[in-house]
XYZ file of C-alpha atoms in Angstrom:
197
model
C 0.000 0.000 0.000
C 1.126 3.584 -1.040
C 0.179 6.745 0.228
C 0.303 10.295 -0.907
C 0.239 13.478 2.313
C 1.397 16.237 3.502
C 4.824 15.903 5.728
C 2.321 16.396 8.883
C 0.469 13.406 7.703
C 3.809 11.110 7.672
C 5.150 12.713 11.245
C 0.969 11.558 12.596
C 2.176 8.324 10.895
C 5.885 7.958 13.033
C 7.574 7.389 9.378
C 11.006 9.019 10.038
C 11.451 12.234 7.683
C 15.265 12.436 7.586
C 15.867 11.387 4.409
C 13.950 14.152 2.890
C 14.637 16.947 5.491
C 16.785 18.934 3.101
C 14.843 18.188 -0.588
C 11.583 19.505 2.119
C 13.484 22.959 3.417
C 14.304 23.763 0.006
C 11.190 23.027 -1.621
C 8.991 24.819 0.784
C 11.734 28.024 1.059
C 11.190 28.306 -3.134
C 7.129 28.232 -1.834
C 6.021 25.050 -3.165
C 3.585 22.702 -1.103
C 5.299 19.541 -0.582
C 3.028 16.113 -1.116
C 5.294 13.353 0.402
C 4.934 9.423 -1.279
C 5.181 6.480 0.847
C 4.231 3.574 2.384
C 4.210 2.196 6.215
C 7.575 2.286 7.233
C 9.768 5.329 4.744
C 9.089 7.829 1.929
C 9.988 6.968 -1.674
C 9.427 10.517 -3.229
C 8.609 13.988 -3.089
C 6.459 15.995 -5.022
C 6.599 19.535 -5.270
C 3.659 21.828 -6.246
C 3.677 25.427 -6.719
C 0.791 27.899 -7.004
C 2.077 30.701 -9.096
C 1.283 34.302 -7.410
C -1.740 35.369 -9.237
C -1.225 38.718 -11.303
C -1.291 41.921 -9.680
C -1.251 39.932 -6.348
C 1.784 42.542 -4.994
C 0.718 45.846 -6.576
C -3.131 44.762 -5.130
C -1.412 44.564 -1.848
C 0.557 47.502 -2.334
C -2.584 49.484 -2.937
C -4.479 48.476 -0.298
C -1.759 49.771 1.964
C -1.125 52.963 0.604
C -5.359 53.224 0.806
C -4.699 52.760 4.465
C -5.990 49.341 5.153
C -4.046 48.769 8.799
C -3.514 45.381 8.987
C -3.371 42.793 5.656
C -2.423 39.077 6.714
C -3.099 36.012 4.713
C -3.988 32.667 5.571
C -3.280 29.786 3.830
C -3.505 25.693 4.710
C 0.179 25.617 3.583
C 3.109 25.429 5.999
C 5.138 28.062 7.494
C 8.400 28.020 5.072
C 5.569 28.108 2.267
C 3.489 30.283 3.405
C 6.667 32.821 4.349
C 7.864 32.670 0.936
C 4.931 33.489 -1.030
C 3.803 36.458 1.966
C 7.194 37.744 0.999
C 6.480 37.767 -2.497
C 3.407 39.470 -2.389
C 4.926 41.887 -0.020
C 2.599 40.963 2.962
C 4.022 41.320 6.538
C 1.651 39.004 8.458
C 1.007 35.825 7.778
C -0.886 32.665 9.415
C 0.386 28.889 8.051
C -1.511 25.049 8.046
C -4.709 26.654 9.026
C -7.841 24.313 8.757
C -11.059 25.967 7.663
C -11.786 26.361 11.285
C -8.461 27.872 12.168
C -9.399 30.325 9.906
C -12.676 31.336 10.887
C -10.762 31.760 14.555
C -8.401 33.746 13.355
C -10.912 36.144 11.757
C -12.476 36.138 14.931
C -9.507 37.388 16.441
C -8.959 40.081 13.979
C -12.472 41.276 14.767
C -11.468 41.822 18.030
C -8.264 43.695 17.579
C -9.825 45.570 14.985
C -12.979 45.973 14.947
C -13.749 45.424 11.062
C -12.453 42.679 8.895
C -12.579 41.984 5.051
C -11.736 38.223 3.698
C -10.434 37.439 0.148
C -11.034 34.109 -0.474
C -11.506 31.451 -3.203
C -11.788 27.985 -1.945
C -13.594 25.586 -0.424
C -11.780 26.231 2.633
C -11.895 30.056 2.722
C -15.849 29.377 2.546
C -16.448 29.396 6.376
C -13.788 32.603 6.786
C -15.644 34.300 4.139
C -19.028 34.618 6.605
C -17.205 35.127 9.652
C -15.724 37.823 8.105
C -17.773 41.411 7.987
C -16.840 41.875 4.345
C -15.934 38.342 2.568
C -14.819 39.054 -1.489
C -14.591 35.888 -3.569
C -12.863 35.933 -6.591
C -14.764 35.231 -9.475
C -13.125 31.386 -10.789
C -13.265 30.329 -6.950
C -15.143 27.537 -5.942
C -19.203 28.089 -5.917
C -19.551 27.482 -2.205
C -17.113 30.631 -1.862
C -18.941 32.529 -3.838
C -22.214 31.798 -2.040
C -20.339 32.461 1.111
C -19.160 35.720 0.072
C -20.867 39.576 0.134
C -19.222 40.402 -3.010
C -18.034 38.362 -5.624
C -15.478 39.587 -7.685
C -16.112 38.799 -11.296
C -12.833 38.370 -12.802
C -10.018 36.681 -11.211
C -7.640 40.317 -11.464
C -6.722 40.934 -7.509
C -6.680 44.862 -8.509
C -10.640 44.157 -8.195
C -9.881 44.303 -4.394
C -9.179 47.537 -3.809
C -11.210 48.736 -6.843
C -14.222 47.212 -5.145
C -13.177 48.910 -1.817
C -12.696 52.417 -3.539
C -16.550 51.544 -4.741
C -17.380 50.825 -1.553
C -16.566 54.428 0.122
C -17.324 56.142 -2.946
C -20.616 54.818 -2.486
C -21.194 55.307 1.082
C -19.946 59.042 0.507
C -22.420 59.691 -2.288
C -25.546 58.237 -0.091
C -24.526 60.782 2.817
C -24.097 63.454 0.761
C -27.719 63.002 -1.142
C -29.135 62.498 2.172
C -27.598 66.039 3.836
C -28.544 67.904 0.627
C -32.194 66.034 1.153
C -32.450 67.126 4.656
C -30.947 70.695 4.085
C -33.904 71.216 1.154
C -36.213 69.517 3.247
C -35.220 71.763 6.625
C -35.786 75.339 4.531
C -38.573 73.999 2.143
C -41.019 72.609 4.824
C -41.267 75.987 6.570
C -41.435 77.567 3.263
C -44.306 75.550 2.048
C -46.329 75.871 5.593
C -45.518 79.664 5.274
């Protein structure tokens, strides 16, 4: 019997990991998930997979900062050295590794806490539960269908640039509602004593 897994799947297993200790450091610093083939008793290959960092992903995360979003961390199921890598390339400081779907839905929770609003971007199966914790949950348009009927706002095209666009929308919007309703009031305030007059 064979058996594909994660290195955490092996280590649950007590198969010794020595032999690939070095071929798994290197893999995961480049930011590829690491799939480990064995059977009971030792691991007869590696497998390396790499998602590659969608487009825009670090000028969409450089905007969002210079809009003055406080605090952008991303959460991922992969492992730390993974994770690290591919936060670094997009140019995100924070960062939280091998989250389950309900690690993630803690972590928001904790973000809510510190401060006091949260968005999610999320696309999977597994950002699904994240994405209605969340006050604002975005799910990008070729995600999975149970994101995108977990999310507020789905984001039609897969272009991370959407993100901030949407949240530009967002205040633009909000701004335009206050300002009809003061200019509704203000008429409303003169015109009503005018009218009984």
């Amino acid at each position: 019997h064979y058996q594909i897994g994660s290195p955490r799947f092996y280590i649950e297993q007590a198969v010794d990991l020595k032999q690939v200790e070095e071929d798994l450091g290197r893999l995961q610093g480049e930011g590829k998930t690491v799939m480990l083939l064995g059977d009971d008793e030792r691991i007869l290959g590696v497998i390396a997979l790499a998602d590659g960092l969608r487009e825009n992903s670090r000028a969409s995360v450089k905007n969002l900062k210079e809009s003055g979003i406080q605090h952008i961390v991303m959460l991922t199921g992969d492992n730390e050295n993974t994770a690290r890598a591919i936060a670094s390339q997009a140019g995100i400081d924070d960062f939280r590794a091998d989250l389950l779907p309900e690690d993630k839905v803690a972590v928001i929770g904790e973000l809510l806490a510190e401060y006091g609003k949260v968005a999610m971007v999320g696309d999977g199966i597994n950002d699904a539960p994240a994405l209605v914790q969340a006050d604002i949950g975005m799910a990008i348009g070729s995600g999975t269908d149970v994101a995108m009927e977990s999310a507020d706002i789905v984001l039609m095209r897969s272009d991370l640039m959407d993100v901030p666009t949407a949240i530009q929308l967002s205040k633009a919007t909000i701004r335009n509602i206050k300002q009809n309703l003061f200019w509704a009031f203000a008429y409303n305030s003169a015109g009503i004593p005018i009218a009984a007059g």
